[in-house]
Short mmCIF file of C-alpha atoms and ligand atoms in Angstrom, two decimals:
data_model
loop_
_atom_site.label_atom_id
_atom_site.label_comp_id
_atom_site.label_asym_id
_atom_site.label_seq_id
_atom_site.Cartn_x
_atom_site.Cartn_y
_atom_site.Cartn_z
CA MET P 1 140.11 -3.82 181.17
CA THR P 2 142.19 -6.23 183.14
CA THR P 3 144.50 -5.58 186.13
CA GLU P 4 147.64 -7.66 186.36
CA GLY P 5 149.45 -8.23 189.66
CA ALA P 6 150.19 -5.88 192.41
CA SER P 7 151.94 -3.42 190.30
CA VAL P 8 148.60 -2.42 188.63
CA LEU P 9 149.45 -2.84 184.93
CA ILE P 10 146.21 -2.19 183.19
CA ARG P 11 145.59 -3.71 179.68
CA ALA P 12 142.94 -1.51 178.26
CA ARG P 13 140.87 -2.05 175.12
CA MET P 14 138.78 0.37 173.25
CA TRP P 15 135.12 0.44 172.48
CA ILE P 16 133.81 0.02 169.03
CA ASP P 17 130.14 -1.02 168.16
CA GLY P 18 129.50 -2.05 171.74
CA ALA P 19 132.52 -4.48 172.10
CA GLU P 20 135.98 -4.19 173.49
CA ARG P 21 138.59 -4.09 170.75
CA ASP P 22 142.35 -3.93 170.22
CA ALA P 23 143.72 -1.88 167.32
CA ALA P 24 143.27 -3.76 164.07
CA ASP P 25 147.00 -4.04 163.64
CA GLY P 26 147.49 -4.83 167.24
CA GLN P 27 149.72 -1.87 168.05
CA THR P 28 149.64 -0.29 171.54
CA ILE P 29 150.96 2.60 173.45
CA ASP P 30 152.04 2.83 177.12
CA THR P 31 150.81 5.40 179.64
CA PHE P 32 152.62 6.20 182.82
CA ASN P 33 151.76 6.58 186.43
CA PRO P 34 152.78 10.34 187.06
CA SER P 35 153.57 9.79 190.75
CA THR P 36 156.14 7.00 189.99
CA GLY P 37 157.08 7.20 186.39
CA GLU P 38 156.23 3.55 185.91
CA VAL P 39 154.15 2.18 183.05
CA LEU P 40 150.42 2.22 184.14
CA ALA P 41 148.71 0.87 181.24
CA THR P 42 148.85 -0.24 177.68
CA LEU P 43 146.16 1.18 175.27
CA PRO P 44 145.23 0.23 171.67
CA ARG P 45 146.98 2.54 169.23
CA ALA P 46 144.01 3.28 166.88
CA ARG P 47 144.73 4.25 163.35
CA ALA P 48 142.57 5.17 160.32
CA GLU P 49 141.16 1.63 160.00
CA ASP P 50 139.97 1.61 163.58
CA VAL P 51 138.53 5.07 163.33
CA GLU P 52 136.71 3.95 160.10
CA GLN P 53 134.99 1.12 162.04
CA ALA P 54 134.11 3.47 164.95
CA VAL P 55 132.56 6.06 162.61
CA ALA P 56 130.63 3.33 160.72
CA SER P 57 129.32 1.94 164.10
CA ALA P 58 128.37 5.46 165.21
CA ARG P 59 126.48 6.06 161.88
CA LYS P 60 124.68 2.77 162.24
CA SER P 61 123.41 3.62 165.71
CA PHE P 62 122.44 7.15 164.55
CA GLU P 63 120.37 5.71 161.68
CA SER P 64 118.93 2.64 163.44
CA GLY P 65 119.69 2.69 167.12
CA TRP P 66 120.10 5.84 169.28
CA GLY P 67 118.84 8.14 166.52
CA ARG P 68 115.56 6.29 166.47
CA LEU P 69 114.85 6.54 170.22
CA HIS P 70 112.31 9.08 171.37
CA GLY P 71 113.66 11.89 173.55
CA ASP P 72 112.19 10.20 176.67
CA GLU P 73 114.01 6.98 176.10
CA ARG P 74 117.32 8.89 175.52
CA ALA P 75 116.60 10.90 178.70
CA ARG P 76 116.14 7.69 180.79
CA ILE P 77 119.45 6.31 179.50
CA LEU P 78 121.28 9.51 180.18
CA TRP P 79 119.91 9.71 183.61
CA ARG P 80 120.89 6.15 184.33
CA THR P 81 124.35 6.92 183.08
CA GLY P 82 124.58 9.73 185.69
CA GLU P 83 123.39 7.28 188.34
CA LEU P 84 125.91 4.64 187.18
CA ILE P 85 128.75 7.22 187.27
CA THR P 86 127.86 7.89 190.92
CA LYS P 87 127.59 4.07 191.64
CA HIS P 88 131.14 3.63 190.24
CA ALA P 89 132.53 6.80 191.77
CA ALA P 90 135.39 5.12 193.83
CA GLU P 91 136.52 3.22 190.69
CA LEU P 92 136.43 6.27 188.46
CA ALA P 93 138.13 8.53 190.90
CA ARG P 94 140.92 6.01 191.40
CA LEU P 95 141.54 5.65 187.66
CA GLU P 96 141.57 9.37 187.12
CA ALA P 97 144.02 9.88 190.02
CA LEU P 98 146.31 7.11 188.86
CA ASP P 99 146.20 8.29 185.28
CA THR P 100 146.47 12.02 185.60
CA GLY P 101 148.19 12.49 189.00
CA LYS P 102 145.31 14.61 190.39
CA PRO P 103 144.47 14.06 194.08
CA ILE P 104 141.87 11.45 194.55
CA GLY P 105 139.94 13.71 197.06
CA ASN P 106 139.40 16.29 194.20
CA ALA P 107 138.49 13.55 191.77
CA LEU P 108 135.78 12.27 194.31
CA ALA P 109 134.55 15.82 195.14
CA ILE P 110 134.56 17.36 191.55
CA ASP P 111 135.43 15.23 188.53
CA VAL P 112 133.16 12.27 189.28
CA PRO P 113 129.99 14.09 190.78
CA ARG P 114 130.16 16.86 188.07
CA SER P 115 130.28 14.18 185.39
CA ALA P 116 127.24 12.54 186.88
CA GLU P 117 125.44 15.83 187.13
CA THR P 118 126.20 16.68 183.53
CA PHE P 119 124.50 13.48 182.35
CA GLU P 120 121.52 14.23 184.71
CA TYR P 121 121.26 17.86 183.41
CA PHE P 122 121.45 16.87 179.70
CA SER P 123 118.89 14.07 180.35
CA GLY P 124 116.39 16.79 181.01
CA TRP P 125 117.07 18.57 177.59
CA ALA P 126 116.48 15.23 175.52
CA THR P 127 112.65 15.84 175.65
CA LYS P 128 112.94 19.69 175.23
CA ILE P 129 114.70 20.36 171.88
CA HIS P 130 112.19 21.41 169.26
CA GLY P 131 111.67 23.69 166.32
CA GLU P 132 109.36 26.77 165.96
CA THR P 133 106.42 27.97 163.88
CA ILE P 134 107.17 31.20 161.94
CA PRO P 135 104.51 33.53 161.04
CA VAL P 136 105.12 33.89 157.17
CA LYS P 137 102.60 35.38 154.83
CA ALA P 138 99.51 33.36 153.69
CA PRO P 139 98.85 31.03 152.11
CA PHE P 140 101.77 29.19 153.70
CA LEU P 141 102.69 27.45 156.91
CA ASN P 142 106.43 27.61 157.83
CA TYR P 143 107.95 25.66 160.68
CA THR P 144 111.35 24.47 161.74
CA LEU P 145 112.84 21.27 162.86
CA ARG P 146 115.82 21.23 165.17
CA GLU P 147 117.55 18.11 164.07
CA PRO P 148 120.76 16.33 165.23
CA LEU P 149 123.92 16.63 163.08
CA GLY P 150 124.77 12.89 163.06
CA VAL P 151 128.15 11.60 164.12
CA VAL P 152 130.17 13.92 166.47
CA GLY P 153 133.82 13.37 166.96
CA ALA P 154 134.84 14.48 170.52
CA ILE P 155 138.58 15.10 171.12
CA ILE P 156 139.65 16.00 174.80
CA PRO P 157 142.87 16.72 176.70
CA TRP P 158 144.16 15.03 179.75
CA ASN P 159 143.52 17.43 182.59
CA PHE P 160 139.85 16.36 183.24
CA PRO P 161 139.29 13.36 181.02
CA LEU P 162 135.95 12.10 182.51
CA LEU P 163 134.42 15.46 182.99
CA LEU P 164 135.36 16.79 179.62
CA ALA P 165 134.19 13.61 178.03
CA ALA P 166 130.90 13.86 180.00
CA ARG P 167 130.31 17.45 178.74
CA LYS P 168 130.70 16.50 175.15
CA VAL P 169 129.01 13.10 175.17
CA ALA P 170 125.99 14.03 177.35
CA ALA P 171 125.12 17.03 175.27
CA ALA P 172 125.69 15.23 171.87
CA LEU P 173 123.55 12.31 172.89
CA ALA P 174 120.80 14.51 174.39
CA ALA P 175 120.55 16.22 170.91
CA GLY P 176 120.27 12.82 169.17
CA ASN P 177 123.73 12.49 167.89
CA THR P 178 126.07 9.61 168.25
CA VAL P 179 129.75 9.99 169.26
CA VAL P 180 133.29 8.78 168.53
CA LEU P 181 135.42 9.88 171.52
CA LYS P 182 139.12 10.26 171.13
CA PRO P 183 140.52 10.49 174.80
CA PRO P 184 143.92 11.94 175.52
CA GLU P 185 146.86 9.56 175.07
CA GLU P 186 148.29 10.34 178.44
CA ALA P 187 145.04 9.33 180.35
CA SER P 188 142.35 7.36 178.59
CA LEU P 189 141.20 5.04 181.30
CA SER P 190 138.17 6.91 182.76
CA CYS P 191 136.89 7.54 179.23
CA LEU P 192 137.06 3.85 178.46
CA ALA P 193 135.13 3.18 181.81
CA LEU P 194 132.52 5.64 180.44
CA GLY P 195 132.17 3.66 177.27
CA ARG P 196 131.27 0.53 179.42
CA ILE P 197 128.85 2.55 181.68
CA LEU P 198 126.85 3.92 178.62
CA LEU P 199 126.36 0.36 177.54
CA GLU P 200 125.41 -0.71 181.02
CA ALA P 201 122.86 2.16 181.15
CA GLY P 202 121.22 0.78 177.97
CA ALA P 203 122.59 2.86 175.14
CA PRO P 204 122.52 0.79 171.79
CA PRO P 205 126.00 -0.48 170.66
CA GLY P 206 127.90 2.13 168.75
CA THR P 207 126.13 5.14 170.46
CA LEU P 208 129.51 6.06 172.19
CA ASN P 209 132.67 4.51 170.62
CA VAL P 210 136.04 5.31 172.31
CA VAL P 211 139.08 5.08 170.14
CA THR P 212 142.39 5.38 172.09
CA GLY P 213 145.73 6.34 170.53
CA VAL P 214 147.85 9.19 169.36
CA GLY P 215 146.41 12.62 168.40
CA GLU P 216 148.26 12.82 165.06
CA GLU P 217 146.92 9.41 164.14
CA ALA P 218 143.43 8.52 165.67
CA GLY P 219 142.58 12.18 166.21
CA ALA P 220 143.64 13.22 162.88
CA ALA P 221 141.74 10.39 161.10
CA LEU P 222 138.59 11.53 163.06
CA VAL P 223 139.01 15.03 161.91
CA ALA P 224 139.59 14.04 158.28
CA HIS P 225 136.75 11.43 158.11
CA PRO P 226 133.99 12.57 155.74
CA GLY P 227 131.37 10.65 157.75
CA VAL P 228 131.96 12.74 160.83
CA ASN P 229 129.59 15.73 160.88
CA LYS P 230 131.23 17.73 163.66
CA ILE P 231 134.40 17.95 165.74
CA SER P 232 134.03 19.15 169.31
CA PHE P 233 137.57 19.82 170.43
CA THR P 234 139.16 20.77 173.75
CA GLY P 235 142.87 21.22 173.91
CA GLY P 236 145.79 23.46 173.08
CA THR P 237 145.42 26.55 170.80
CA GLU P 238 147.95 25.33 168.20
CA THR P 239 146.29 21.90 167.94
CA GLY P 240 142.89 23.65 167.67
CA LYS P 241 144.20 25.77 164.71
CA HIS P 242 145.63 22.62 163.02
CA ILE P 243 142.22 20.78 163.40
CA LEU P 244 140.37 23.79 162.04
CA ARG P 245 142.50 23.81 158.79
CA ALA P 246 142.20 19.98 158.54
CA ALA P 247 138.24 20.05 159.04
CA ALA P 248 137.99 22.60 156.19
CA ALA P 249 138.59 19.81 153.67
CA THR P 250 135.28 18.27 154.50
CA LEU P 251 133.64 21.51 155.73
CA LYS P 252 132.64 19.87 158.98
CA LYS P 253 131.47 21.93 161.91
CA VAL P 254 134.13 22.63 164.57
CA THR P 255 133.89 24.07 167.95
CA LEU P 256 137.07 24.71 169.91
CA GLU P 257 137.66 25.05 173.70
CA LEU P 258 141.36 26.17 173.88
CA GLY P 259 143.96 27.70 176.13
CA GLY P 260 143.83 30.61 178.49
CA LYS P 261 146.04 32.97 180.57
CA SER P 262 143.39 34.15 183.03
CA ALA P 263 143.61 37.24 185.18
CA ASN P 264 142.37 37.24 188.78
CA ILE P 265 142.03 40.77 189.84
CA VAL P 266 142.14 41.71 193.58
CA PHE P 267 140.93 45.30 194.17
CA ALA P 268 141.95 47.26 197.34
CA ASP P 269 138.19 47.16 198.60
CA ALA P 270 137.92 43.32 198.19
CA ASP P 271 137.18 40.91 201.03
CA LEU P 272 140.72 39.69 201.26
CA GLU P 273 139.98 37.04 203.71
CA SER P 274 138.10 35.31 200.87
CA ALA P 275 140.16 36.61 197.95
CA ILE P 276 143.64 35.41 199.19
CA PRO P 277 142.89 31.71 199.76
CA ASN P 278 140.77 31.71 196.51
CA ALA P 279 143.74 33.15 194.64
CA VAL P 280 145.78 30.26 195.73
CA ARG P 281 143.22 27.73 194.70
CA ALA P 282 142.46 29.63 191.40
CA CYS P 283 145.94 28.90 190.24
CA PHE P 284 146.98 25.70 191.84
CA TYR P 285 143.82 23.65 191.63
CA ASN P 286 144.47 20.58 189.63
CA GLN P 287 148.25 21.24 189.66
CA GLY P 288 147.55 24.39 187.65
CA GLU P 289 146.80 22.03 184.76
CA LEU P 290 143.47 23.96 184.22
CA CYS P 291 142.61 26.09 181.13
CA THR P 292 140.97 28.71 183.41
CA ALA P 293 143.73 28.67 185.97
CA GLY P 294 144.09 32.23 187.52
CA SER P 295 147.74 32.24 186.61
CA ARG P 296 147.96 36.08 186.47
CA LEU P 297 147.13 37.52 189.90
CA LEU P 298 146.55 41.25 189.43
CA VAL P 299 146.81 43.06 192.81
CA ALA P 300 146.07 46.71 193.60
CA GLU P 301 149.34 48.28 194.70
CA SER P 302 147.96 49.40 198.02
CA VAL P 303 147.12 45.84 199.22
CA LEU P 304 150.11 44.18 197.61
CA GLU P 305 152.03 43.36 200.75
CA ARG P 306 149.01 41.75 202.55
CA VAL P 307 148.01 39.72 199.43
CA LEU P 308 151.42 38.59 198.51
CA ASP P 309 152.10 37.48 202.20
CA GLY P 310 148.84 35.59 202.28
CA VAL P 311 149.21 33.82 198.91
CA VAL P 312 152.83 32.93 199.63
CA SER P 313 152.02 31.36 202.99
CA GLY P 314 148.88 29.66 201.54
CA THR P 315 150.91 28.21 198.70
CA LYS P 316 153.62 26.93 201.08
CA ALA P 317 150.90 25.26 203.20
CA MET P 318 149.63 23.22 200.19
CA ARG P 319 149.99 19.39 200.78
CA VAL P 320 151.84 18.15 197.69
CA GLY P 321 151.85 14.39 197.56
CA GLU P 322 150.74 11.00 196.38
CA PRO P 323 147.57 11.25 194.39
CA LEU P 324 145.90 8.29 196.14
CA ASP P 325 146.42 9.87 199.58
CA PRO P 326 143.03 11.50 200.45
CA LYS P 327 144.88 14.31 202.19
CA THR P 328 146.87 15.41 199.17
CA GLN P 329 145.99 18.81 197.69
CA MET P 330 148.22 18.74 194.77
CA GLY P 331 149.71 15.83 192.90
CA PRO P 332 152.44 15.42 190.14
CA LEU P 333 152.08 16.85 186.66
CA VAL P 334 150.85 14.53 184.11
CA SER P 335 154.10 13.55 182.33
CA ARG P 336 157.83 14.00 182.36
CA GLU P 337 157.66 16.14 179.19
CA HIS P 338 155.07 18.48 180.69
CA ARG P 339 156.96 18.70 184.03
CA ASP P 340 160.14 19.64 182.10
CA ARG P 341 158.21 22.31 180.10
CA VAL P 342 156.75 23.84 183.31
CA LEU P 343 160.30 23.81 184.90
CA GLY P 344 161.59 25.67 181.70
CA TYR P 345 158.94 28.42 182.36
CA ILE P 346 160.09 28.71 186.00
CA ALA P 347 163.75 29.25 184.77
CA LYS P 348 162.43 31.85 182.27
CA GLY P 349 160.66 33.59 185.16
CA GLU P 350 163.92 34.09 187.02
CA GLU P 351 165.96 34.90 183.97
CA GLY P 352 163.27 37.52 183.08
CA GLY P 353 163.89 39.25 186.39
CA ALA P 354 160.82 38.11 188.43
CA THR P 355 161.36 37.08 192.03
CA ARG P 356 160.64 33.49 193.07
CA MET P 357 158.85 33.77 196.36
CA THR P 358 158.33 30.04 196.85
CA GLY P 359 158.22 26.90 194.93
CA GLY P 360 160.46 25.39 192.04
CA PRO P 361 161.68 21.86 191.16
CA ARG P 362 161.17 18.96 193.51
CA GLU P 363 163.61 16.14 193.82
CA GLY P 364 162.65 12.46 193.85
CA ARG P 365 160.57 10.18 191.82
CA GLY P 366 157.47 11.23 189.92
CA TYR P 367 156.67 14.31 187.90
CA TYR P 368 156.35 16.84 190.81
CA VAL P 369 156.79 20.54 190.82
CA GLU P 370 156.27 22.57 193.88
CA PRO P 371 153.54 25.30 193.53
CA THR P 372 155.45 28.39 192.61
CA VAL P 373 154.81 32.03 193.12
CA PHE P 374 156.66 34.89 191.25
CA SER P 375 156.33 38.52 192.40
CA GLY P 376 157.47 41.53 190.55
CA VAL P 377 156.14 40.20 187.24
CA THR P 378 155.69 42.65 184.43
CA GLU P 379 153.37 42.25 181.41
CA SER P 380 156.18 41.73 178.94
CA MET P 381 157.72 38.74 180.68
CA THR P 382 157.22 35.28 179.16
CA ILE P 383 155.59 33.91 182.32
CA ALA P 384 152.89 36.60 182.11
CA ARG P 385 152.10 36.01 178.46
CA GLU P 386 152.29 32.36 177.69
CA GLU P 387 150.02 29.62 178.99
CA ILE P 388 152.12 27.47 181.32
CA PHE P 389 149.45 24.96 182.34
CA GLY P 390 151.14 24.17 185.43
CA PRO P 391 151.50 25.41 189.12
CA VAL P 392 153.15 28.76 188.36
CA LEU P 393 151.52 32.11 189.59
CA SER P 394 152.65 35.44 188.35
CA VAL P 395 151.79 38.45 190.63
CA ILE P 396 151.39 41.75 188.80
CA THR P 397 150.43 45.07 190.35
CA PHE P 398 148.16 47.68 189.04
CA LYS P 399 147.26 51.31 189.98
CA ASP P 400 143.66 51.72 189.19
CA GLU P 401 140.59 50.07 187.52
CA ALA P 402 141.56 51.24 184.05
CA GLU P 403 145.07 49.74 184.27
CA ALA P 404 143.69 46.43 185.70
CA ALA P 405 141.27 46.07 182.91
CA ARG P 406 143.92 46.93 180.40
CA ILE P 407 146.45 44.26 181.71
CA ALA P 408 143.75 41.67 182.14
CA ASP P 409 142.69 41.98 178.36
CA ALA P 410 146.40 42.37 177.10
CA THR P 411 146.63 38.70 176.13
CA GLU P 412 145.68 36.68 173.00
CA PHE P 413 143.41 34.52 175.08
CA GLY P 414 139.95 35.30 176.43
CA LEU P 415 138.70 32.35 178.52
CA ALA P 416 137.86 33.61 182.03
CA THR P 417 138.52 36.50 184.45
CA GLY P 418 138.05 36.79 188.23
CA LEU P 419 137.22 40.06 190.08
CA TRP P 420 137.32 40.65 193.74
CA THR P 421 135.63 43.90 194.85
CA ARG P 422 132.82 44.99 197.10
CA ASP P 423 131.92 47.84 194.55
CA ILE P 424 128.91 46.51 192.69
CA GLY P 425 129.14 49.17 190.09
CA ARG P 426 132.77 48.35 189.31
CA ALA P 427 131.97 44.60 189.24
CA HIS P 428 129.39 44.98 186.49
CA ARG P 429 131.21 47.61 184.61
CA LEU P 430 134.23 45.47 184.21
CA ALA P 431 132.21 42.25 183.64
CA HIS P 432 130.72 43.99 180.65
CA GLN P 433 133.99 45.40 179.40
CA LEU P 434 136.35 42.53 179.73
CA LYS P 435 136.96 40.34 176.58
CA SER P 436 136.45 37.06 178.32
CA GLY P 437 133.94 34.15 177.86
CA THR P 438 133.35 33.96 181.63
CA VAL P 439 133.68 36.46 184.37
CA TRP P 440 133.57 35.47 188.05
CA VAL P 441 132.83 38.16 190.68
CA ASN P 442 133.95 37.37 194.16
CA GLY P 443 134.46 33.73 193.31
CA TYR P 444 136.73 31.70 190.84
CA ASN P 445 136.47 28.49 188.77
CA LEU P 446 132.68 28.27 189.25
CA PHE P 447 130.99 25.82 186.69
CA ASP P 448 127.61 24.34 186.18
CA ALA P 449 126.32 22.11 183.41
CA ALA P 450 123.53 24.74 182.96
CA SER P 451 125.87 27.63 182.41
CA PRO P 452 127.42 28.35 179.04
CA TYR P 453 131.16 28.07 178.93
CA GLY P 454 133.75 28.93 176.22
CA GLY P 455 136.28 31.34 175.01
CA TYR P 456 136.73 34.80 173.37
CA LYS P 457 139.61 35.42 171.05
CA GLN P 458 142.19 32.62 170.69
CA SER P 459 140.56 30.67 173.60
CA GLY P 460 138.30 29.37 170.83
CA TYR P 461 134.72 29.58 169.78
CA GLY P 462 131.46 27.77 170.40
CA ARG P 463 129.99 27.21 173.83
CA GLU P 464 129.69 24.06 176.01
CA ASN P 465 127.04 23.44 178.59
CA GLY P 466 123.42 24.96 178.85
CA PHE P 467 121.20 25.24 175.81
CA GLU P 468 124.03 27.06 173.99
CA VAL P 469 125.85 23.79 173.28
CA LEU P 470 122.65 22.23 171.96
CA ARG P 471 122.38 24.97 169.29
CA GLU P 472 125.78 23.80 168.25
CA LEU P 473 124.94 20.15 168.16
CA THR P 474 121.83 20.56 166.03
CA GLN P 475 120.84 22.16 162.72
CA VAL P 476 117.65 23.79 161.76
CA LYS P 477 115.49 22.77 158.83
CA SER P 478 112.84 25.22 157.57
CA ILE P 479 109.69 23.49 156.08
CA TRP P 480 107.18 25.31 153.94
CA VAL P 481 103.70 24.01 153.34
CA GLY P 482 101.30 25.53 150.80
CA LEU P 483 97.78 25.83 152.34
CA LYS P 484 95.63 26.43 149.26
P1 NAD K 501 146.69 18.92 173.00
O1 NAD K 501 146.00 19.99 172.18
O2 NAD K 501 148.01 18.46 172.73
O3 NAD K 501 145.75 17.64 172.89
C1 NAD K 501 144.36 17.59 173.09
C2 NAD K 501 143.75 16.39 172.32
O4 NAD K 501 143.95 16.50 170.87
C3 NAD K 501 144.33 14.99 172.69
O5 NAD K 501 143.39 14.00 172.69
C4 NAD K 501 145.27 14.78 171.45
O6 NAD K 501 145.46 13.43 171.20
C5 NAD K 501 144.49 15.39 170.33
N1 NAD K 501 145.37 15.79 169.22
C6 NAD K 501 146.50 16.23 169.12
N2 NAD K 501 146.88 16.43 167.91
C7 NAD K 501 145.95 16.26 167.08
C8 NAD K 501 145.70 16.31 165.59
N3 NAD K 501 146.52 16.74 164.75
N4 NAD K 501 144.38 16.00 165.19
C9 NAD K 501 143.40 15.57 166.04
N5 NAD K 501 143.52 15.44 167.48
C10 NAD K 501 144.78 15.78 167.87
O7 NAD K 501 146.38 19.59 174.45
P2 NAD K 501 146.87 18.98 175.78
O8 NAD K 501 148.26 19.21 175.98
O9 NAD K 501 146.41 17.58 175.89
O10 NAD K 501 145.99 19.78 176.76
C11 NAD K 501 146.41 21.05 177.24
C12 NAD K 501 145.64 22.23 176.54
O11 NAD K 501 144.23 22.01 176.59
C13 NAD K 501 145.83 23.53 177.17
O12 NAD K 501 146.20 24.49 176.17
C14 NAD K 501 144.56 23.84 177.84
O13 NAD K 501 144.40 25.26 178.06
C15 NAD K 501 143.59 23.23 176.93
N6 NAD K 501 142.34 23.08 177.67
C16 NAD K 501 141.17 23.95 177.37
C17 NAD K 501 140.13 23.73 177.97
C18 NAD K 501 138.90 24.65 177.65
O14 NAD K 501 137.73 24.27 178.00
N7 NAD K 501 139.11 25.83 177.01
C19 NAD K 501 139.95 22.77 178.98
C20 NAD K 501 140.96 21.91 179.37
C21 NAD K 501 142.18 22.08 178.59
#
């Protein structure tokens, strides 16, 4: 990667077989700085031929490089990767802020350290994945081997490129697989830096290949490739369905982390001092470009006035600004197209009869949208049903626990739900009842590399993190031995 002049034009190259490469046909795509709208970087536009080379290199490392290393050697390299991410924290956070528009303070506090922790966590698993002995009838011995799948294709979106790549890559490598990573076309720079860091940590060439380009080209070629054993996808629900259909041709395994329309439920007995600022963060963290964004705030009628006042004043107080300013709390959205889509939803909210309490469009350069709160939202409104993936909060009231649970689950998604209550019985009752892959009680957006994470319903299937993801990145072989 080279940087030209003061205007920061980054000429990036991708990683195949341990070397930096341009696309075979020399084509490139441009990416934009969301805070200015100017070109930030040019990336190789990989197509089937480049993906072919990346898969061949991943296969070679699986068979004679990474795949041959003992777990303790893999563990050391993964741990070192975590250390190097920490060492390069300033560079990685800057790339992430420039590329995605997220505030650099958030990238330094969350994206980078969580990525390092993820490699450190999965480093521990590299020596602890094993089969079992099964007590079958004599005269036979039966045991299992838990084996890696081979080459894993990882496809990720632009909201947390480094962290989502870390989750997929660290887990796949810990289990003994090798990886071809297709970063998002809007923001690939931190993933390319990760390709370099893995090599610096001592991974054999081809263990992690990073192919940049367009989803329908490089991504589709990866999904179609018969030499890829599994696709681990995070992104939109429609793209996920498309990928699943395409993967059927080669029957490769697929896991899908898709969209959400999460409810954050505030009961009248909640600690409102904590619930109110958390409701603001739950929706507006990362510009609302978060699959678990608490975009539907369900509030008990009896505390509506206090919660709404607090949420609106907390939202107005958010510092929206330049991503590289350490004081910024919310940056621009990732692209012009996405900003326009989010503004379209704000218009639909008003047309649908909801009341805009604060927020809306923002004049000037860059893809900014003010954090926006709608009150008087009803379940049937578009803004209450569709994933906006931007800074738009819909406040909906409920009468009692049954109604809160019904509204929370009245969506095609099932990624995460937040509950704020001091009633421990209600908290567990609802946590068991809700059709949601994660339930947070008196907290929101809590994640840990050790804790399984994934969706119910159309939020996808499969789990990331913890041992659960390792089940999905390995296959079990049953071996019978006659003892006579
Ligand atoms: P997207 O689905 O448009 O793109 C995601 C990735 O898929 C990109 O790398 C893209 O290049 C690739 N892609 C696109 N078309 C493809 C195809 N035909 N074949 C193969 N790959 C293809 O999503 P996006 O707009 O970048 O991200 C936003 C979405 O991601 C939201 O719906 C959000 O909820 C979801 N998301 C989910 C999670 C989760 O963990 N559940 C986390 C973050 C984001």
